[in-house]
Amino acid sequence: MGVTPAASVLKQLLNHRNLKPQPPTATSTAAVTTKILSYLKQGRIRSAVSTLFSFPQPFPFDLYAHLFRACSDHRRAIVEARKVESHLLTFSPNPPTFLLNRAIEAYAKCGSLRDARELFDEMPQRDGGTWNVLITAYSQFGFPEEAFKLFLCMNREGIRANEITFAGVLGSCAVACELVLSMQVHGLVTKFGFCGNVILESSLVDVYAKCGVMDDARKMFHEIVRPNAVTWNVIVRRYLDAGDVREAVFMFSRMFPAAVRPLNFTFSNALVACSSMAALEEGMQIHGVVVKLGVQEDNVVSNSLINLYVKCGKLEEGYQVFNQLGSKDLVSWTSIVSGYAMSGKTWEARKLFDEMPERNVISWNAMLAGYTRFSEWYEALDFVYLMLGAIKDLDHVTLSLMFNVTAGLSDHEMGKKVHGYIYRHGFHLNLMVSNALLDMYGKCGNLNSARVWFNQMSNWRDRISWNALLASYGNHHLSEQALTMFSEMQWETKPSKYTFGTLLAACANAFALDHGKQIHGFIIRHEFQIDTIIRTALVYMYSKCRCLDYAIEVLKGAVSRDVIIWNTIIMGCCHNHKGIEALELFGVMEAEGIMPDHVTFQGILLACVEEGLVEFGAKCFKSMSNQYRVLPRLEHYDCMIELYSRHGYMVELENFFKTMPIEPTIPMLTRALDACQKNEYARLGEWITEKINEFQH
């Protein structure tokens, strides 16, 4: 049994009260109509409908049309729409079709597709507008199958489709990614002579793109004689969605020769594309156009500008955009906080976070993500407790970050409590949370719990889950178990470059050369692309396993070499006591135009220690800040103290200690004291002894 429609119930109530049509007077009808229209003008739709309902007499059809339109505009006035339909049908049993079409439209706009469909089914006569209203409604509310069925019924009944019909059907095709049906509708659009309708042509561009055929979308775009701003926005947005960010920016740039002013959303999409590929120069050019056209105050555009600058490492420029905003919304605040937090400036990020006038879970997650990214575990833990006291609704991102914190602190007990929470609240089925839980157990050393949870995930785990388990075994030097798991993995999913990186690191940490060679052979046999990540992992594995010749051969096979792979081979040479080779490779690295970083200089200084190149090491240390703009870190000072101490350069060691801008550590002082005793250099030895005593007190 179906539920009685609300409109029918209202009709019965009216009849039950014996509200029969009374002979109206022209004066009373006109006065009530004026009163109702006045209420509508004031936006008082409930008062307007109540006034209508209190007069048991028919009113002009155009008044009902006004009321239905007001209900459509309000979008929450479903009760009022039902009342208006009930009044109409009670006093006008056979209203014109256009009026019932307005009623269907009002129901649809108010979100009640059931009322709309019931009225549609009860209508004795329907015209093209009737079908269009319902097809459009089904399309807009994400019911493409119902829209398709209506379209077929409409054709069978001989009702000719128009541009509104096709727009609704194409919208449904885009939602359902129905490529074949889209092509058939395209044919009908051409057949019925709607070529040249820019709205339909834009819809075709959109549907082809959403169906994954960007070539067809681009071809359709070029067939449009005069694409408007909406059309351009569609093609830019779809290239962005498809991950082809360069083409998105290119298409955006072509708008200006075509003399079409971009929509604010188009500016935003182009800026997002620039952010994705760190195209700062192109983004700054767009920023200039934004300022020139005066749209910098639009929050959507400004938020995209902030994201562009912070993702390109230009925090000051991002903050300047943020600071110049007249009204900063929640997204603006969250963007700038996230920018500072994810750039390692967590102190500044926290200061901004504390100034936020309002926060949501995304804001809290942005700050917490910054702490976890830079391993500030105790700050992250304090922040978690603060967060738990401030908000009730945690999401999957929060819980994943909480697992990261427990893993960073190796707090297995806290991790188990969060595990209980996610089970009680149904988050355990979320893949992101499940993988974070698996990673936490592995990093806390509880491999048994990791394996048990991994098995429980059997119905929803993915490649990341396998990589997390492999990393757990690898980090605990269980290379054989990792290889066994790798064999099992291939029955379920395909390995990625991160899988191979994890396995090779496991082999390196366990000095399992034979296993590492097996992985290398597997990569070659199955024709996996050896990209920079895999090549670096191979260099690291061979270096750690004392096969430096193999490592250098792998390095030579690289088409392009970044600073990370150079650092890996230089440090590998030091690990194998091949300091001269490390310095020679540094020369090749510089010749290729690769700028060294702090890791590179640590390798160079270790090589100098190994080979006794004291003067050259001192020269390299000075060149770090003077020539390469790399600030020395604790490990570099430690290398220099080791260099002077091991090779007996006591005067230089004393001068180095006295001019160090940082406090020496106990291991540094102990090493230097041993050198003083060995070389009978009492003056520095006494100074170091005083320093050590200060530390102990």
XYZ file of C-alpha atoms in Angstrom:
697
model
C 0.000 0.000 0.000
C 1.335 3.400 -0.937
C 1.336 6.381 1.389
C -1.386 8.943 0.649
C 0.173 12.033 -0.945
C 0.293 15.096 1.288
C -1.609 17.162 -1.287
C -4.457 14.619 -1.299
C -4.658 14.714 2.511
C -4.960 18.484 2.400
C -7.678 18.212 -0.242
C -9.651 15.815 1.968
C -9.336 18.183 4.922
C -10.677 21.016 2.827
C -13.675 18.949 1.669
C -14.262 17.682 5.216
C -14.630 21.263 6.396
C -17.231 21.780 3.630
C -15.267 24.647 2.231
C -17.184 24.867 -1.005
C -16.580 27.595 -3.510
C -18.423 30.729 -2.563
C -19.462 33.217 -5.195
C -16.618 35.719 -5.045
C -16.959 39.390 -5.389
C -14.526 41.224 -7.612
C -13.637 43.561 -4.737
C -12.869 40.810 -2.184
C -10.860 38.691 -4.647
C -8.821 41.683 -5.787
C -8.160 42.794 -2.194
C -7.002 39.317 -1.084
C -4.860 38.924 -4.216
C -3.180 42.262 -3.506
C -2.546 41.205 0.090
C -1.034 37.867 -0.975
C 1.219 39.539 -3.582
C 2.338 42.023 -0.934
C 3.354 39.168 1.363
C 5.251 37.504 -1.495
C 7.089 40.742 -2.231
C 8.191 40.845 1.426
C 9.343 37.212 1.257
C 6.656 36.150 3.738
C 5.588 33.040 1.868
C 3.960 31.358 4.871
C 1.707 34.364 5.477
C 0.818 34.489 1.770
C -0.221 30.833 1.690
C -2.120 31.115 4.986
C -4.069 34.037 3.547
C -4.853 32.035 0.404
C -5.939 29.039 2.481
C -8.277 31.110 4.639
C -10.393 32.096 1.609
C -12.448 29.175 0.213
C -12.776 30.593 -3.249
C -10.906 30.316 -6.559
C -8.251 32.864 -7.466
C -6.737 33.871 -10.816
C -4.329 31.275 -12.221
C -1.471 33.747 -12.366
C -1.645 34.144 -8.558
C -1.142 30.387 -8.130
C 1.780 30.642 -10.571
C 3.313 33.403 -8.393
C 2.900 31.244 -5.309
C 4.463 28.157 -6.910
C 7.377 30.267 -8.134
C 7.877 31.652 -4.619
C 7.944 28.108 -3.222
C 10.541 27.158 -5.860
C 12.720 30.126 -4.941
C 12.469 29.422 -1.214
C 13.462 25.741 -1.673
C 12.240 24.762 1.805
C 8.601 25.615 1.399
C 7.401 22.080 0.687
C 4.394 22.383 3.054
C 3.367 25.664 1.429
C 3.680 24.150 -2.066
C 1.394 21.279 -1.035
C -1.144 23.728 0.366
C -1.147 25.812 -2.831
C -1.682 22.690 -4.980
C -4.459 21.512 -2.661
C -6.243 24.870 -2.851
C -5.867 24.973 -6.631
C -7.278 21.476 -7.217
C -10.123 21.958 -4.723
C -11.506 25.048 -6.402
C -10.254 24.420 -9.954
C -10.508 20.659 -10.640
C -9.088 21.029 -14.169
C -6.331 23.618 -13.998
C -4.200 24.359 -17.073
C -1.159 22.149 -17.674
C 1.339 25.010 -17.325
C 0.156 25.564 -13.734
C 0.616 21.928 -12.762
C 4.052 22.104 -14.372
C 4.863 24.954 -11.976
C 3.666 22.780 -9.093
C 5.944 19.898 -10.169
C 8.812 22.354 -10.452
C 8.099 23.713 -6.950
C 8.088 20.188 -5.463
C 11.336 19.357 -7.227
C 13.066 22.587 -6.152
C 11.937 21.914 -2.568
C 13.594 18.500 -2.758
C 10.457 16.335 -2.828
C 10.822 14.276 -6.013
C 8.150 11.917 -4.705
C 5.484 14.649 -4.667
C 6.664 15.808 -8.090
C 6.403 12.292 -9.551
C 2.973 11.627 -7.990
C 1.535 14.814 -9.483
C 3.182 13.970 -12.829
C 1.572 10.502 -12.836
C -1.888 11.916 -11.929
C -1.917 14.547 -14.674
C -4.504 13.749 -17.372
C -2.582 15.753 -19.946
C 1.102 16.541 -20.197
C 3.059 18.734 -22.543
C 6.789 18.975 -23.281
C 7.242 21.316 -20.329
C 5.879 18.666 -17.961
C 8.429 16.101 -19.089
C 11.254 18.651 -19.051
C 10.577 19.739 -15.490
C 10.762 16.198 -14.123
C 13.706 15.096 -16.288
C 15.647 18.176 -15.152
C 14.753 17.469 -11.523
C 15.937 13.851 -11.686
C 19.147 14.984 -13.357
C 19.902 17.710 -10.815
C 19.230 15.464 -7.825
C 21.476 12.657 -9.083
C 18.943 10.121 -10.340
C 20.201 9.594 -13.897
C 18.440 6.252 -14.428
C 15.029 7.819 -13.722
C 15.842 10.695 -16.094
C 16.795 8.206 -18.846
C 13.550 6.244 -18.366
C 11.457 9.409 -18.600
C 13.321 10.488 -21.731
C 12.552 7.140 -23.417
C 8.855 7.309 -22.376
C 8.684 10.865 -23.692
C 9.984 9.742 -27.078
C 7.570 6.790 -27.198
C 4.650 9.148 -26.552
C 5.755 11.294 -29.475
C 6.665 14.366 -27.415
C 9.423 16.224 -29.217
C 12.484 17.004 -27.079
C 13.828 20.552 -26.947
C 17.022 22.126 -25.644
C 15.820 21.914 -22.017
C 15.173 18.191 -22.392
C 18.576 17.541 -23.903
C 20.316 19.641 -21.240
C 18.702 17.519 -18.512
C 19.531 14.213 -20.232
C 23.135 15.246 -20.905
C 23.484 16.252 -17.256
C 22.370 12.733 -16.279
C 24.801 11.203 -18.776
C 27.603 13.161 -17.102
C 26.584 11.924 -13.635
C 26.360 8.297 -14.801
C 29.378 8.524 -17.181
C 27.199 7.065 -19.945
C 29.437 7.627 -22.975
C 27.404 5.585 -25.496
C 24.120 7.244 -24.533
C 25.849 10.640 -24.625
C 26.918 10.026 -28.203
C 23.352 9.004 -29.123
C 21.949 12.171 -27.526
C 24.606 14.157 -29.392
C 23.234 12.671 -32.603
C 19.684 13.697 -31.666
C 20.843 17.227 -30.825
C 22.309 17.459 -34.331
C 19.260 15.821 -35.936
C 16.777 18.198 -34.297
C 18.807 21.230 -35.346
C 20.152 22.400 -32.019
C 23.740 22.780 -33.239
C 24.803 26.288 -32.387
C 23.076 26.233 -28.987
C 26.023 27.127 -26.770
C 24.387 25.692 -23.626
C 23.937 22.247 -25.199
C 27.354 22.367 -26.818
C 28.896 23.217 -23.431
C 26.986 20.301 -21.912
C 28.456 18.002 -24.569
C 31.974 19.212 -23.761
C 31.253 18.528 -20.094
C 29.783 15.053 -20.590
C 32.598 13.840 -22.863
C 35.163 15.064 -20.339
C 33.391 13.403 -17.416
C 33.228 10.178 -19.424
C 37.015 10.282 -19.678
C 37.405 11.149 -23.370
C 39.139 14.524 -23.224
C 40.062 14.358 -26.930
C 36.357 14.284 -27.847
C 35.634 17.025 -25.327
C 38.353 19.201 -26.853
C 37.101 18.451 -30.375
C 33.557 19.425 -29.350
C 34.889 22.609 -27.754
C 36.597 23.653 -30.980
C 33.337 23.087 -32.906
C 31.618 25.788 -30.853
C 31.554 28.986 -32.882
C 31.429 31.389 -29.949
C 32.152 29.662 -26.641
C 31.089 31.785 -23.698
C 32.679 32.147 -20.245
C 30.800 29.095 -18.927
C 32.078 26.960 -21.818
C 35.665 28.024 -21.169
C 35.221 27.311 -17.472
C 34.011 23.778 -18.307
C 37.039 22.906 -20.446
C 39.535 24.390 -17.945
C 37.862 22.601 -15.030
C 37.693 19.242 -16.795
C 41.384 19.329 -17.726
C 42.092 20.059 -14.078
C 39.898 17.136 -12.957
C 41.634 14.861 -15.474
C 45.021 15.737 -13.942
C 46.263 17.505 -17.075
C 47.085 20.714 -15.251
C 49.347 22.104 -17.967
C 46.545 21.929 -20.514
C 44.179 23.538 -18.003
C 46.510 26.529 -17.692
C 47.024 26.652 -21.464
C 43.270 26.718 -22.145
C 42.858 29.430 -19.529
C 45.494 31.524 -21.315
C 43.602 31.182 -24.616
C 40.553 32.980 -23.176
C 42.186 36.390 -23.453
C 42.924 36.287 -27.220
C 39.305 35.115 -27.585
C 38.187 38.255 -25.706
C 36.261 36.277 -23.063
C 36.517 37.444 -19.477
C 37.046 34.449 -17.130
C 34.557 33.686 -14.387
C 35.851 33.872 -10.838
C 35.676 30.065 -10.682
C 37.815 29.873 -13.829
C 40.485 32.030 -12.185
C 40.346 29.710 -9.188
C 40.642 26.564 -11.339
C 43.638 27.971 -13.215
C 45.353 28.887 -9.947
C 44.717 25.392 -8.543
C 46.322 23.977 -11.708
C 49.367 26.213 -11.194
C 49.583 25.077 -7.556
C 49.514 21.421 -8.612
C 52.594 21.780 -10.810
C 54.297 24.487 -8.696
C 54.091 26.897 -11.650
C 54.781 30.037 -9.635
C 55.557 32.304 -12.590
C 52.303 31.461 -14.409
C 50.391 31.817 -11.144
C 51.857 35.266 -10.541
C 50.807 36.313 -14.044
C 47.254 35.199 -13.259
C 47.493 37.118 -9.976
C 48.304 40.232 -11.997
C 45.200 39.746 -14.147
C 43.116 39.171 -10.992
C 44.247 42.518 -9.585
C 43.758 44.283 -12.922
C 40.167 43.014 -13.214
C 39.441 43.740 -9.550
C 38.412 40.235 -8.467
C 41.025 39.813 -5.721
C 38.357 40.392 -3.065
C 36.468 37.280 -4.176
C 37.160 34.679 -1.492
C 37.248 31.747 -3.927
C 39.952 33.481 -5.991
C 41.925 34.787 -3.009
C 41.913 31.385 -1.299
C 43.316 29.838 -4.464
C 46.024 32.523 -4.536
C 46.961 31.779 -0.932
C 47.237 28.071 -1.735
C 49.364 28.816 -4.796
C 51.916 30.823 -2.858
C 52.164 28.518 0.145
C 52.523 25.416 -2.053
C 55.278 27.142 -4.004
C 57.100 28.000 -0.769
C 56.242 31.721 -0.903
C 54.662 32.078 2.536
C 55.192 35.843 2.779
C 53.351 36.428 -0.507
C 50.569 34.090 0.614
C 50.245 35.924 3.911
C 50.168 39.251 2.072
C 47.175 38.073 -0.001
C 45.513 36.819 3.196
C 46.222 40.047 5.072
C 44.787 42.224 2.302
C 41.452 40.403 2.310
C 38.604 42.598 3.459
C 36.626 39.715 4.939
C 38.490 36.549 5.783
C 36.359 33.420 5.783
C 37.022 30.065 7.411
C 38.654 28.716 4.238
C 41.075 31.688 4.089
C 42.147 31.189 7.687
C 42.520 27.425 7.252
C 44.541 27.878 4.048
C 47.107 30.177 5.624
C 47.380 28.069 8.796
C 47.885 24.948 6.686
C 50.482 26.730 4.552
C 52.627 27.673 7.542
C 52.096 24.335 9.296
C 53.025 22.214 6.277
C 56.108 24.392 5.605
C 57.552 23.588 9.013
C 56.723 26.978 10.561
C 54.475 25.400 13.168
C 55.026 28.159 15.727
C 53.736 30.810 13.311
C 50.924 28.483 12.199
C 49.832 27.957 15.803
C 49.820 31.697 16.434
C 47.513 32.192 13.438
C 45.389 29.219 14.498
C 44.857 30.750 17.957
C 43.707 34.006 16.289
C 41.034 32.291 14.163
C 37.566 33.708 14.912
C 36.001 30.302 14.214
C 37.322 26.809 13.559
C 36.043 23.540 12.192
C 37.478 20.038 12.139
C 39.392 20.831 8.924
C 41.166 23.746 10.649
C 42.167 21.539 13.582
C 43.367 18.811 11.200
C 45.488 21.324 9.248
C 47.374 22.340 12.393
C 47.741 18.756 13.624
C 49.038 17.648 10.209
C 51.831 20.216 10.472
C 52.973 18.876 13.842
C 52.953 15.281 12.605
C 54.685 16.057 9.313
C 57.680 17.515 11.125
C 57.705 14.891 13.901
C 56.804 17.353 16.656
C 55.162 14.523 18.531
C 54.768 16.041 22.002
C 53.330 19.264 20.601
C 50.996 17.111 18.492
C 49.899 15.120 21.539
C 49.107 18.282 23.524
C 47.194 19.579 20.532
C 45.184 16.343 20.280
C 44.030 16.708 23.903
C 43.118 20.355 23.257
C 41.217 19.307 20.137
C 39.286 16.578 21.957
C 38.114 19.148 24.487
C 37.016 21.638 21.824
C 35.159 19.593 19.194
C 32.947 16.533 19.336
C 32.891 15.293 15.768
C 36.228 13.829 14.743
C 36.610 12.696 11.148
C 38.714 10.070 9.387
C 41.570 12.554 8.838
C 41.763 13.378 12.557
C 41.861 9.705 13.524
C 44.521 8.906 10.927
C 46.679 11.744 12.275
C 46.137 10.501 15.832
C 47.504 7.118 14.778
C 50.509 8.937 13.280
C 51.100 10.645 16.627
C 50.899 7.387 18.589
C 53.286 5.787 16.079
C 55.721 8.701 16.396
C 55.659 8.385 20.194
C 55.695 4.563 20.038
C 52.743 4.729 22.428
C 51.165 1.364 21.770
C 48.624 1.680 24.602
C 47.279 4.992 23.314
C 47.078 3.470 19.846
C 44.930 0.626 21.192
C 42.545 3.159 22.768
C 42.144 4.978 19.432
C 41.629 1.551 17.802
C 38.739 0.952 20.216
C 37.267 4.358 19.391
C 37.255 3.753 15.639
C 35.549 0.380 16.144
C 32.825 1.868 18.346
C 32.150 4.690 15.882
C 32.382 2.707 12.638
C 35.576 4.294 11.311
C 37.401 0.953 11.043
C 35.918 0.421 7.575
C 37.476 3.654 6.330
C 40.546 2.654 4.323
C 42.600 5.717 5.270
C 42.023 5.089 8.988
C 42.629 1.332 8.625
C 45.965 1.895 6.910
C 47.035 4.410 9.553
C 46.167 1.869 12.268
C 48.187 -0.804 10.458
C 51.137 1.578 10.145
C 50.902 2.448 13.854
C 51.107 -1.191 14.976
C 54.106 -1.749 12.712
C 56.003 1.330 13.922
C 55.261 0.474 17.560
C 56.866 -2.923 16.985
C 53.693 -4.948 17.496
C 53.992 -7.018 14.327
C 51.525 -9.624 15.581
C 48.748 -7.020 15.963
C 49.726 -5.534 12.595
C 49.346 -8.902 10.887
C 46.041 -9.662 12.668
C 44.599 -6.284 11.662
C 45.902 -6.708 8.112
C 44.020 -10.011 7.858
C 40.838 -8.387 9.190
C 41.149 -5.801 6.409
C 41.015 -8.519 3.739
C 37.772 -7.200 2.198
C 38.839 -3.577 1.823
C 42.636 -3.321 1.976
C 44.622 -1.898 -0.945
C 48.192 -1.543 -2.186
C 48.980 0.991 0.538
C 47.962 -1.601 3.155
C 50.424 -4.105 1.712
C 53.182 -1.480 1.586
C 52.553 -0.596 5.248
C 52.868 -4.241 6.318
C 55.990 -4.732 4.208
C 57.508 -1.605 5.787
C 56.747 -3.006 9.248
C 58.747 -6.155 8.485
C 61.478 -4.200 6.739
C 61.965 -1.724 9.589
C 62.559 -4.648 11.952
C 65.162 -6.261 9.638
C 62.847 -9.151 8.720
C 63.729 -9.187 5.025
C 62.780 -12.849 4.502
C 59.276 -12.311 5.926
C 58.959 -9.157 3.811
C 59.820 -11.127 0.658
C 57.293 -13.823 1.596
C 54.629 -11.137 2.016
C 55.663 -9.660 -1.328
C 54.976 -13.025 -3.008
C 51.501 -13.128 -1.396
C 50.858 -9.510 -2.397
C 51.126 -10.314 -6.099
C 48.024 -12.530 -5.907
C 45.959 -9.553 -4.772
C 47.406 -6.334 -6.174
C 50.180 -4.931 -8.304
C 53.295 -3.579 -6.563
C 54.204 0.088 -6.907
C 57.520 1.942 -6.808
C 56.940 2.473 -3.078
C 56.634 -1.294 -2.637
C 60.052 -1.812 -4.209
C 61.477 1.089 -2.225
C 60.251 -0.515 1.002
C 61.618 -3.969 0.089
C 65.004 -2.634 -0.988
C 65.291 -0.589 2.210
C 64.487 -3.762 4.182
C 67.251 -5.628 2.359
C 69.674 -2.741 2.959
C 68.934 -2.569 6.694
C 69.381 -6.342 7.035
C 72.423 -6.419 4.716
C 70.496 -9.010 2.691
C 72.313 -8.622 -0.640
C 70.900 -11.792 -2.238
C 67.332 -10.734 -1.460
C 68.048 -7.263 -2.816
C 69.343 -8.765 -6.057
C 66.160 -10.855 -6.334
C 64.041 -7.699 -6.071
C 66.233 -5.958 -8.674
C 65.819 -8.935 -11.017
C 62.049 -8.953 -10.485
C 61.844 -5.267 -11.454
C 63.814 -5.911 -14.662
C 61.963 -9.127 -15.630
C 58.537 -7.562 -15.206
C 59.611 -4.404 -17.026
C 58.757 -1.968 -14.255
C 59.958 1.528 -14.977
C 63.072 2.222 -12.902
C 62.333 5.816 -11.941
C 64.278 8.033 -9.555
C 62.658 6.552 -6.436
C 63.450 2.929 -7.338
C 66.913 3.811 -8.647
C 67.756 5.644 -5.420
C 66.541 2.653 -3.390
C 68.751 0.339 -5.465
C 71.793 2.592 -4.966
C 71.117 2.650 -1.220
C 70.701 -1.126 -1.005
C 73.872 -1.937 -2.947
C 75.875 0.669 -1.016
C 74.756 -0.657 2.372
C 75.454 -4.234 1.250
C 79.083 -3.348 0.336
C 78.532 -3.595 -3.431
C 79.624 -0.092 -4.355
C 80.443 -1.021 -7.973
C 76.831 -2.183 -8.500
C 75.553 1.020 -6.900
C 77.631 3.165 -9.264
C 76.427 1.157 -12.276
C 72.804 1.766 -11.239
C 73.604 5.475 -10.865
C 75.113 5.612 -14.352
C 71.892 4.226 -15.846
C 69.866 7.261 -14.725
C 68.781 9.689 -17.429
C 68.452 12.467 -14.881
C 69.862 12.487 -11.364
C 68.531 14.609 -8.514
C 70.295 15.658 -5.315
C 68.793 12.740 -3.349
C 70.348 10.014 -5.498
C 73.702 11.865 -5.479
C 73.542 12.130 -1.693
C 72.784 8.401 -1.489
C 75.835 7.378 -3.527
C 78.151 9.877 -1.769
C 77.046 8.623 1.659
C 77.355 5.070 0.324
C 80.986 5.710 -0.590
C 81.642 6.993 2.935
C 79.944 3.902 4.372
C 82.326 1.782 2.301
C 85.401 3.832 3.352
C 85.826 5.220 -0.172
C 86.321 8.899 0.584
C 88.213 9.769 -2.616
C 85.461 8.232 -4.738
C 82.869 10.269 -2.792
C 84.721 13.502 -3.558
C 85.118 12.565 -7.226
C 81.374 11.920 -7.471
C 80.731 15.295 -5.839
C 82.733 16.874 -8.670
C 80.560 15.083 -11.266
C 77.443 16.190 -9.398
C 78.516 19.837 -9.538
C 79.382 19.501 -13.233
C 75.783 18.358 -13.854
C 74.528 21.548 -12.224
C 72.980 19.874 -9.154
C 73.080 22.143 -6.099
C 74.313 20.350 -2.961
C 72.288 20.429 0.261
C 73.109 19.775 3.927
C 73.190 15.978 3.384
C 75.688 16.368 0.530
C 78.043 18.376 2.748
C 77.757 15.856 5.543
C 78.941 13.203 3.059
C 81.814 15.408 1.844
C 83.010 16.112 5.392
C 82.804 12.402 6.276
C 84.925 11.673 3.192
C 87.465 14.235 4.351
C 87.532 12.574 7.781
C 88.085 9.190 6.105
C 90.940 10.415 3.899
C 92.527 12.898 6.346
C 91.892 15.911 4.075
C 91.793 18.480 6.884
C 92.474 21.676 4.929
C 90.075 20.662 2.156
C 87.403 19.784 4.724
C 87.769 23.185 6.413
C 87.481 24.867 3.011
C 84.308 22.898 2.217
C 82.817 23.786 5.603
C 83.352 27.512 4.982
C 81.950 27.267 1.454
C 78.651 25.865 2.761
C 77.295 29.225 3.901
C 79.536 31.521 1.846
C 79.127 29.922 -1.579
C 76.166 27.518 -1.420
C 73.903 29.278 1.117
C 73.567 26.086 3.195
C 73.578 26.774 6.941
C 75.745 24.302 8.894
C 73.832 21.973 11.197
C 74.840 20.044 14.293
C 76.044 17.080 12.206
C 78.402 19.331 10.218
C 79.999 20.747 13.378
C 80.323 17.192 14.650
C 82.165 16.177 11.443
C 84.574 19.086 11.753
C 85.393 18.230 15.374
C 85.950 14.608 14.331
C 88.147 15.778 11.417
C 90.408 17.970 13.622
C 90.454 15.511 16.537
C 91.255 12.371 14.571
C 94.099 13.955 12.626
C 95.656 15.950 15.490
C 94.955 19.533 14.349
C 94.657 20.820 17.912
C 95.117 24.568 17.315
C 92.466 24.486 14.618
C 90.225 22.399 16.915
C 90.588 24.960 19.733
C 89.780 27.872 17.407
C 86.807 25.948 16.034
C 85.382 25.342 19.519
C 85.856 28.962 20.556
C 84.065 30.304 17.421
C 81.197 27.796 17.240
C 77.814 29.608 17.221
C 76.154 26.614 18.907
C 76.795 24.828 22.197
C 78.882 21.655 21.745
C 77.305 18.363 22.824
C 78.780 15.933 25.374
C 79.876 13.456 22.614
C 81.675 16.310 20.794
C 83.462 17.372 23.980
C 84.377 13.794 24.934
C 85.844 13.098 21.502
C 87.877 16.316 21.579
C 89.094 15.611 25.153
C 90.424 12.226 24.035
C 92.320 14.011 21.233
C 93.756 16.519 23.732
C 95.018 13.730 25.972
C 96.444 11.812 23.021
C 98.204 14.898 21.623
C 99.099 16.362 25.086
C 97.235 19.607 24.418
C 96.431 20.600 27.992
C 95.040 24.126 27.480
C 92.067 22.971 25.390
C 91.734 19.871 27.568
C 91.177 22.007 30.685
C 88.578 24.167 28.895
C 86.706 21.059 27.709
C 86.812 19.532 31.208
C 85.174 22.697 32.619
C 82.488 22.506 29.921
C 81.748 18.868 30.733
C 81.487 19.697 34.449
C 79.006 22.487 33.635
C 76.819 19.980 31.800
C 76.940 17.547 34.704
C 75.913 20.226 37.196
